[in-house]
Short mmCIF file of C-alpha atoms in Angstrom, two decimals:
data_model
loop_
_atom_site.label_atom_id
_atom_site.label_comp_id
_atom_site.label_asym_id
_atom_site.label_seq_id
_atom_site.Cartn_x
_atom_site.Cartn_y
_atom_site.Cartn_z
CA MET P 1 141.40 289.15 -1.27
CA LYS P 2 138.86 287.87 -3.81
CA ARG P 3 135.97 288.25 -1.31
CA ALA P 4 137.11 291.79 -0.51
CA LEU P 5 137.12 292.66 -4.21
CA ILE P 6 133.60 291.25 -4.68
CA THR P 7 132.42 293.25 -1.67
CA ALA P 8 133.95 296.42 -3.07
CA VAL P 9 132.34 295.88 -6.47
CA SER P 10 128.95 295.25 -4.83
CA ALA P 11 129.29 298.43 -2.78
CA LEU P 12 130.08 300.45 -5.90
CA SER P 13 127.07 298.92 -7.65
CA LEU P 14 124.76 299.89 -4.82
CA MET P 15 126.16 303.44 -4.83
CA ALA P 16 125.47 303.61 -8.56
CA LEU P 17 121.90 302.41 -8.00
CA ALA P 18 121.39 305.08 -5.37
CA ALA P 19 122.65 307.71 -7.83
CA CYS P 20 120.37 306.26 -10.48
CA GLY P 21 117.46 306.74 -8.08
CA ASP P 22 118.39 310.39 -7.59
CA ASN P 23 118.19 311.04 -11.31
CA GLY P 24 115.41 308.68 -12.35
CA GLY P 25 111.81 309.53 -13.02
CA GLY P 26 108.70 308.99 -10.95
CA ALA P 27 108.80 308.44 -7.22
CA SER P 28 112.30 307.02 -6.96
CA GLY P 29 114.78 308.68 -4.67
CA GLY P 30 118.17 308.27 -3.06
CA GLY P 31 119.31 305.68 -0.54
CA ALA P 32 120.99 302.44 -1.51
CA ARG P 33 119.38 299.07 -0.90
CA ALA P 34 121.06 295.71 -0.66
CA GLY P 35 119.96 292.87 -2.88
CA ILE P 36 117.49 292.14 -5.65
CA TRP P 37 113.83 293.15 -5.32
CA SER P 38 111.06 291.29 -7.14
CA ALA P 39 107.35 292.11 -6.67
CA GLY P 40 103.99 291.24 -8.19
CA SER P 41 101.84 288.23 -9.00
CA SER P 42 100.77 285.86 -6.22
CA THR P 43 100.84 283.07 -8.82
CA VAL P 44 104.47 283.76 -9.76
CA PHE P 45 105.39 284.36 -6.10
CA PRO P 46 106.18 280.72 -5.16
CA PHE P 47 108.29 280.32 -8.31
CA ALA P 48 110.22 283.54 -7.72
CA THR P 49 110.72 282.59 -4.08
CA ARG P 50 112.13 279.19 -5.05
CA VAL P 51 114.54 280.78 -7.54
CA ALA P 52 115.57 283.32 -4.89
CA GLU P 53 116.38 280.52 -2.44
CA THR P 54 118.48 278.66 -5.00
CA PHE P 55 120.24 281.83 -6.10
CA ALA P 56 121.10 282.71 -2.48
CA ARG P 57 122.57 279.26 -1.81
CA ALA P 58 124.71 279.46 -4.94
CA SER P 59 125.91 283.01 -4.35
CA GLY P 60 126.34 282.74 -0.61
CA GLY P 61 124.51 286.02 -0.13
CA ALA P 62 121.11 287.09 1.13
CA ALA P 63 118.06 285.82 -0.74
CA PRO P 64 116.43 288.37 -3.10
CA ARG P 65 113.37 290.08 -1.69
CA VAL P 66 110.17 288.72 -3.24
CA GLU P 67 106.79 290.34 -2.56
CA SER P 68 103.27 289.19 -3.43
CA LEU P 69 101.37 292.35 -4.37
CA GLY P 70 99.28 291.06 -7.27
CA THR P 71 100.26 291.61 -10.89
CA GLY P 72 98.78 295.10 -11.05
CA GLY P 73 100.36 296.15 -7.75
CA GLY P 74 103.77 294.82 -8.73
CA ILE P 75 103.77 296.54 -12.12
CA GLN P 76 102.60 299.80 -10.54
CA ALA P 77 105.54 299.71 -8.11
CA PHE P 78 107.94 298.70 -10.90
CA CYS P 79 106.81 301.58 -13.09
CA GLN P 80 107.26 304.33 -10.49
CA GLY P 81 110.80 305.06 -11.66
CA VAL P 82 114.41 303.92 -11.73
CA GLY P 83 116.45 303.49 -8.57
CA PRO P 84 116.65 301.70 -5.24
CA THR P 85 113.12 302.60 -4.10
CA THR P 86 111.57 300.64 -6.98
CA PRO P 87 111.63 296.90 -7.76
CA ASP P 88 114.11 295.43 -10.24
CA ILE P 89 111.56 292.88 -11.44
CA ALA P 90 107.77 292.80 -11.78
CA ASN P 91 106.21 289.33 -11.66
CA ALA P 92 103.06 288.95 -13.74
CA SER P 93 100.42 286.34 -14.47
CA ARG P 94 99.32 288.23 -17.59
CA PRO P 95 101.07 290.42 -20.18
CA MET P 96 101.82 294.04 -19.31
CA LYS P 97 99.10 296.41 -20.55
CA ALA P 98 99.75 299.36 -22.86
CA SER P 99 98.60 301.74 -20.09
CA GLU P 100 101.15 300.21 -17.70
CA PHE P 101 103.90 300.43 -20.30
CA ASP P 102 103.04 304.10 -20.82
CA LEU P 103 103.23 304.73 -17.06
CA CYS P 104 106.70 303.21 -17.02
CA GLN P 105 107.81 305.40 -19.92
CA LYS P 106 106.39 308.51 -18.24
CA ASN P 107 108.39 307.78 -15.09
CA GLY P 108 111.69 307.10 -16.84
CA VAL P 109 111.50 303.30 -17.05
CA THR P 110 112.23 303.35 -20.76
CA GLU P 111 113.72 299.88 -21.31
CA ILE P 112 111.73 296.92 -20.05
CA VAL P 113 112.65 293.31 -20.79
CA GLU P 114 109.66 290.96 -21.01
CA LEU P 115 110.42 287.29 -20.31
CA LYS P 116 107.92 284.45 -20.47
CA ILE P 117 108.85 281.86 -17.84
CA GLY P 118 106.22 279.15 -18.38
CA PHE P 119 102.52 278.34 -18.37
CA ASP P 120 99.79 278.10 -15.77
CA GLY P 121 96.07 277.51 -15.86
CA ILE P 122 93.26 279.08 -13.89
CA VAL P 123 91.12 276.45 -12.24
CA ILE P 124 87.62 276.44 -10.81
CA ALA P 125 87.85 274.07 -7.89
CA THR P 126 85.91 272.68 -4.96
CA ALA P 127 86.65 270.51 -1.95
CA ARG P 128 87.40 266.89 -2.86
CA SER P 129 84.22 265.86 -1.08
CA GLY P 130 82.13 268.30 -3.14
CA THR P 131 79.84 267.68 -6.10
CA SER P 132 81.56 267.62 -9.51
CA PHE P 133 80.83 270.21 -12.22
CA ASN P 134 81.36 270.27 -15.97
CA PHE P 135 81.03 273.91 -16.88
CA GLU P 136 80.33 275.19 -20.36
CA LEU P 137 82.28 278.38 -20.98
CA ASN P 138 79.12 280.51 -21.11
CA ASP P 139 78.09 279.17 -17.67
CA ILE P 140 80.96 281.13 -16.13
CA TYR P 141 79.63 284.42 -17.49
CA GLU P 142 75.97 283.64 -16.86
CA GLY P 143 76.63 282.57 -13.28
CA LEU P 144 79.08 285.25 -12.20
CA ALA P 145 78.40 288.42 -14.21
CA LYS P 146 76.73 291.28 -12.37
CA GLU P 147 74.39 291.85 -15.32
CA VAL P 148 73.01 289.24 -17.72
CA PRO P 149 70.39 289.35 -20.50
CA GLY P 150 66.83 289.16 -19.25
CA ALA P 151 63.49 289.14 -21.01
CA GLY P 152 63.64 290.82 -24.40
CA GLY P 153 67.43 290.93 -24.30
CA GLN P 154 67.56 293.75 -21.76
CA PHE P 155 70.38 293.44 -19.23
CA VAL P 156 69.28 292.95 -15.62
CA ALA P 157 70.87 292.20 -12.25
CA ASN P 158 71.88 288.53 -12.28
CA PRO P 159 68.91 286.64 -10.75
CA ALA P 160 70.52 283.17 -10.54
CA THR P 161 71.05 281.81 -7.04
CA THR P 162 71.92 278.19 -7.89
CA TRP P 163 74.04 276.71 -10.67
CA ASN P 164 71.19 274.62 -12.14
CA GLN P 165 69.32 277.88 -12.82
CA VAL P 166 72.25 278.80 -15.10
CA ASN P 167 72.45 275.37 -16.76
CA ALA P 168 70.09 272.52 -15.93
CA ALA P 169 72.99 270.07 -16.29
CA LEU P 170 74.84 271.67 -13.37
CA PRO P 171 74.23 270.76 -9.72
CA ASN P 172 71.43 272.33 -7.70
CA GLN P 173 73.97 274.14 -5.57
CA ARG P 174 74.17 277.77 -4.48
CA ILE P 175 76.44 280.10 -6.45
CA GLN P 176 79.25 281.02 -4.07
CA VAL P 177 82.68 281.51 -5.60
CA TYR P 178 85.81 282.73 -3.80
CA GLY P 179 88.32 284.41 -6.10
CA PRO P 180 91.13 286.95 -6.46
CA PRO P 181 90.66 290.73 -6.07
CA PRO P 182 90.89 293.38 -8.83
CA THR P 183 94.66 293.89 -8.27
CA SER P 184 95.39 290.27 -9.18
CA GLY P 185 96.66 289.08 -12.54
CA THR P 186 94.71 285.89 -11.92
CA ARG P 187 91.54 288.01 -11.77
CA ASP P 188 92.50 289.78 -15.02
CA ALA P 189 93.21 286.49 -16.75
CA PHE P 190 89.97 284.95 -15.48
CA LEU P 191 88.04 287.85 -16.97
CA GLU P 192 89.86 287.64 -20.31
CA LEU P 193 89.92 283.84 -20.64
CA GLY P 194 86.64 282.90 -18.97
CA MET P 195 84.17 285.76 -18.69
CA THR P 196 84.83 287.45 -22.05
CA PRO P 197 84.60 284.38 -24.34
CA GLY P 198 81.75 283.05 -22.20
CA ALA P 199 79.79 286.28 -22.74
CA LYS P 200 80.38 286.09 -26.49
CA LEU P 201 78.57 282.75 -26.51
CA VAL P 202 75.41 284.47 -25.23
CA PRO P 203 73.64 286.06 -28.23
CA ALA P 204 72.47 289.27 -26.52
CA ALA P 205 75.93 289.92 -25.08
CA ALA P 206 77.61 289.03 -28.38
CA ALA P 207 75.44 291.62 -30.12
CA VAL P 208 76.71 294.28 -27.70
CA ALA P 209 80.30 293.20 -28.44
CA GLU P 210 79.72 293.98 -32.12
CA SER P 211 78.09 297.37 -31.54
CA ASP P 212 79.71 298.82 -28.41
CA GLU P 213 83.06 297.40 -27.32
CA ASP P 214 83.31 299.47 -24.13
CA ARG P 215 79.81 298.50 -23.02
CA PHE P 216 80.56 294.85 -23.72
CA GLU P 217 83.75 294.95 -21.65
CA ALA P 218 81.82 296.44 -18.74
CA ILE P 219 79.21 293.69 -19.06
CA ALA P 220 81.74 290.86 -19.37
CA HIS P 221 84.25 292.07 -16.77
CA THR P 222 81.97 293.17 -13.93
CA LEU P 223 81.53 290.38 -11.41
CA ARG P 224 78.62 290.02 -9.04
CA GLU P 225 78.58 292.09 -5.84
CA ASP P 226 75.70 290.29 -4.10
CA GLY P 227 77.77 287.64 -2.34
CA ALA P 228 77.86 285.14 -5.20
CA TRP P 229 81.45 286.21 -5.99
CA ILE P 230 83.67 286.94 -2.97
CA ASP P 231 87.02 288.73 -3.28
CA SER P 232 89.46 286.76 -1.17
CA GLY P 233 92.79 288.58 -1.23
CA GLU P 234 96.04 287.84 -3.05
CA ASN P 235 96.79 284.61 -1.17
CA ASP P 236 95.59 281.71 -3.32
CA ASN P 237 96.32 279.25 -0.52
CA ALA P 238 93.75 281.08 1.60
CA ILE P 239 91.12 280.36 -1.08
CA VAL P 240 92.10 276.69 -1.08
CA GLN P 241 91.65 276.54 2.70
CA THR P 242 88.29 278.31 2.47
CA LEU P 243 86.91 275.60 0.17
CA THR P 244 87.54 272.92 2.75
CA ARG P 245 85.75 274.99 5.42
CA THR P 246 82.80 276.09 3.27
CA PRO P 247 80.90 273.11 1.82
CA GLY P 248 79.42 273.73 -1.62
CA SER P 249 81.64 276.71 -2.44
CA LEU P 250 83.91 277.03 -5.45
CA GLY P 251 87.26 278.78 -5.77
CA VAL P 252 89.21 280.39 -8.61
CA PHE P 253 93.02 280.22 -8.43
CA GLY P 254 96.15 279.12 -10.27
CA PHE P 255 96.82 275.52 -11.33
CA SER P 256 100.07 275.43 -9.35
CA PHE P 257 98.09 275.83 -6.11
CA LEU P 258 95.79 272.99 -7.18
CA GLU P 259 98.76 270.65 -7.63
CA GLN P 260 100.02 271.49 -4.16
CA ASN P 261 96.62 270.74 -2.58
CA LEU P 262 95.23 267.73 -4.45
CA ASP P 263 94.65 265.96 -1.16
CA THR P 264 91.95 268.50 -0.25
CA VAL P 265 90.60 270.09 -3.46
CA LYS P 266 89.76 269.05 -7.03
CA ALA P 267 89.38 270.98 -10.29
CA GLU P 268 86.20 271.08 -12.32
CA THR P 269 86.20 270.56 -16.09
CA ILE P 270 85.36 273.28 -18.60
CA ASP P 271 83.82 272.21 -21.91
CA GLY P 272 84.76 268.67 -20.88
CA VAL P 273 88.48 269.47 -20.57
CA GLU P 274 90.35 268.79 -17.35
CA PRO P 275 93.17 271.18 -16.39
CA ASN P 276 96.50 269.36 -16.38
CA ALA P 277 100.04 269.97 -17.61
CA ASP P 278 99.29 268.74 -21.13
CA THR P 279 95.96 270.55 -21.70
CA ILE P 280 97.37 273.80 -20.32
CA ALA P 281 100.58 273.64 -22.36
CA ASP P 282 98.74 272.90 -25.64
CA GLY P 283 95.98 275.45 -24.93
CA SER P 284 93.09 272.98 -25.13
CA TYR P 285 92.06 273.88 -21.58
CA PRO P 286 90.12 277.15 -22.01
CA LEU P 287 91.64 278.96 -19.02
CA SER P 288 95.31 278.51 -19.94
CA ARG P 289 97.75 281.43 -19.63
CA SER P 290 101.43 282.41 -19.76
CA LEU P 291 103.47 283.73 -16.83
CA TYR P 292 106.04 286.54 -17.09
CA ILE P 293 108.73 288.50 -15.35
CA TYR P 294 109.54 292.09 -16.38
CA VAL P 295 113.11 293.28 -15.80
CA LYS P 296 114.24 296.89 -15.50
CA LYS P 297 117.22 297.07 -17.85
CA ALA P 298 118.54 300.23 -16.17
CA HIS P 299 119.19 298.11 -13.04
CA ILE P 300 121.30 295.49 -14.88
CA GLY P 301 124.92 295.91 -13.85
CA VAL P 302 123.78 298.17 -11.02
CA THR P 303 121.78 295.88 -8.71
CA PRO P 304 124.37 293.21 -7.79
CA GLY P 305 123.55 289.80 -9.26
CA LEU P 306 120.40 290.86 -11.11
CA GLN P 307 121.38 289.43 -14.50
CA GLN P 308 122.54 286.19 -12.86
CA PHE P 309 119.24 285.91 -10.99
CA VAL P 310 117.30 286.28 -14.26
CA GLN P 311 119.51 283.64 -15.90
CA GLU P 312 118.82 281.27 -12.99
CA PHE P 313 115.06 281.81 -13.48
CA LEU P 314 115.35 280.57 -17.08
CA SER P 315 117.99 277.89 -16.47
CA GLU P 316 117.39 274.26 -17.39
CA GLY P 317 117.50 273.29 -13.73
CA ALA P 318 114.75 275.80 -12.89
CA ALA P 319 112.42 276.41 -15.86
CA GLY P 320 113.32 273.36 -17.98
CA ARG P 321 111.42 270.08 -18.08
CA GLY P 322 112.02 268.27 -14.81
CA GLY P 323 113.34 271.48 -13.23
CA TYR P 324 112.62 272.51 -9.70
CA LEU P 325 109.94 275.02 -10.79
CA GLN P 326 108.00 272.21 -12.43
CA ASP P 327 108.00 270.52 -9.03
CA ARG P 328 106.32 273.69 -7.71
CA GLY P 329 103.61 273.51 -10.40
CA LEU P 330 105.02 275.62 -13.25
CA ILE P 331 104.31 274.10 -16.67
CA PRO P 332 107.53 274.47 -18.69
CA LEU P 333 107.81 276.19 -22.06
CA PRO P 334 108.64 274.01 -25.08
CA GLN P 335 112.40 273.87 -25.52
CA ASP P 336 112.46 276.18 -28.54
CA GLN P 337 110.48 278.84 -26.67
CA LEU P 338 112.68 278.53 -23.60
CA THR P 339 115.78 278.92 -25.77
CA ALA P 340 114.29 282.04 -27.35
CA GLN P 341 113.53 283.55 -23.94
CA ARG P 342 117.12 282.89 -22.81
CA ALA P 343 118.37 284.78 -25.85
CA VAL P 344 116.20 287.77 -24.90
CA ALA P 345 117.50 287.60 -21.33
CA SER P 346 121.12 287.34 -22.44
CA ALA P 347 120.85 290.35 -24.75
CA MET P 348 118.43 292.19 -22.44
CA THR P 349 116.35 293.08 -25.48
CA PRO P 350 113.69 295.69 -24.55
CA MET P 351 110.06 294.92 -25.33
CA GLN P 352 107.87 296.94 -27.67
CA ARG P 353 104.79 298.78 -26.50
CA PRO P 354 101.86 296.33 -26.13
CA ALA P 355 99.00 296.75 -28.57
CA SER P 356 96.41 297.09 -25.80
#
């Protein structure tokens, strides 16, 4: 009798979600779907998948659908409207942008709940057998930017072919870096945390930052297209595998993937700081970042189990210290921050429009 009642309630919820899709904005349309749908960041993907597996075991139902589309791709899908043809959750390895928030609003996604789930770092890594690097932050910009200052401060196509041409203290090794594509939140975070501050340490680029913000962003955020930087898809594990097959190459990916592959790859230091749980959590490692999930409040109480799934994501057993997500490589929030995020999740408090 109890199971029949639960089934009936779930069916009614799915019918409501289908109706919501008929009336929502954007590209959403009719047709019910079963289960929770989460899409976005490849970095958050293994964490969301682990939570989905645990949630399915506890509920006895099918595991929520989790897709790795990249942060930008996941938020784009999330913001298309309300209803069963759009995800309930967008996974992100960077904060939502103001332009993305505006797209959501335009398409009827008017209440979005932003939840920080933990920390991660972006690493620059090589095969364990490779030469070790200690990058200065400006080396990242000067080695990987499409344009760099040349004679007289004029910007020219990046002429460096080896790392010791960028910094004499670096190895005499060709510049060949495999990294995430433009749709990836890891790519966005790498540009913001590595390329931008690195460019500001170069006087000619810093001068542009003071006089022409748009021009500076183009200079700092445009990576090389001559083979020195190679877009390698949304699968960070594929980058890890490439490093072991391509001697002398470097890779850019999330810290969690480093921890899972320490037998084959190693991380390089930046400004003398090694990426680890402590340096990422306290921000002393320059390429530290926060990870997020964005929840569509209109789907709470409509998609069966959605609120419970979100609560599981932030539970002590998952996101707390010693939780199963830490085993997967997530660096937990301090207890006071985790408590605050649980309060937001419990109340489903909508976020404000981002500043930028």
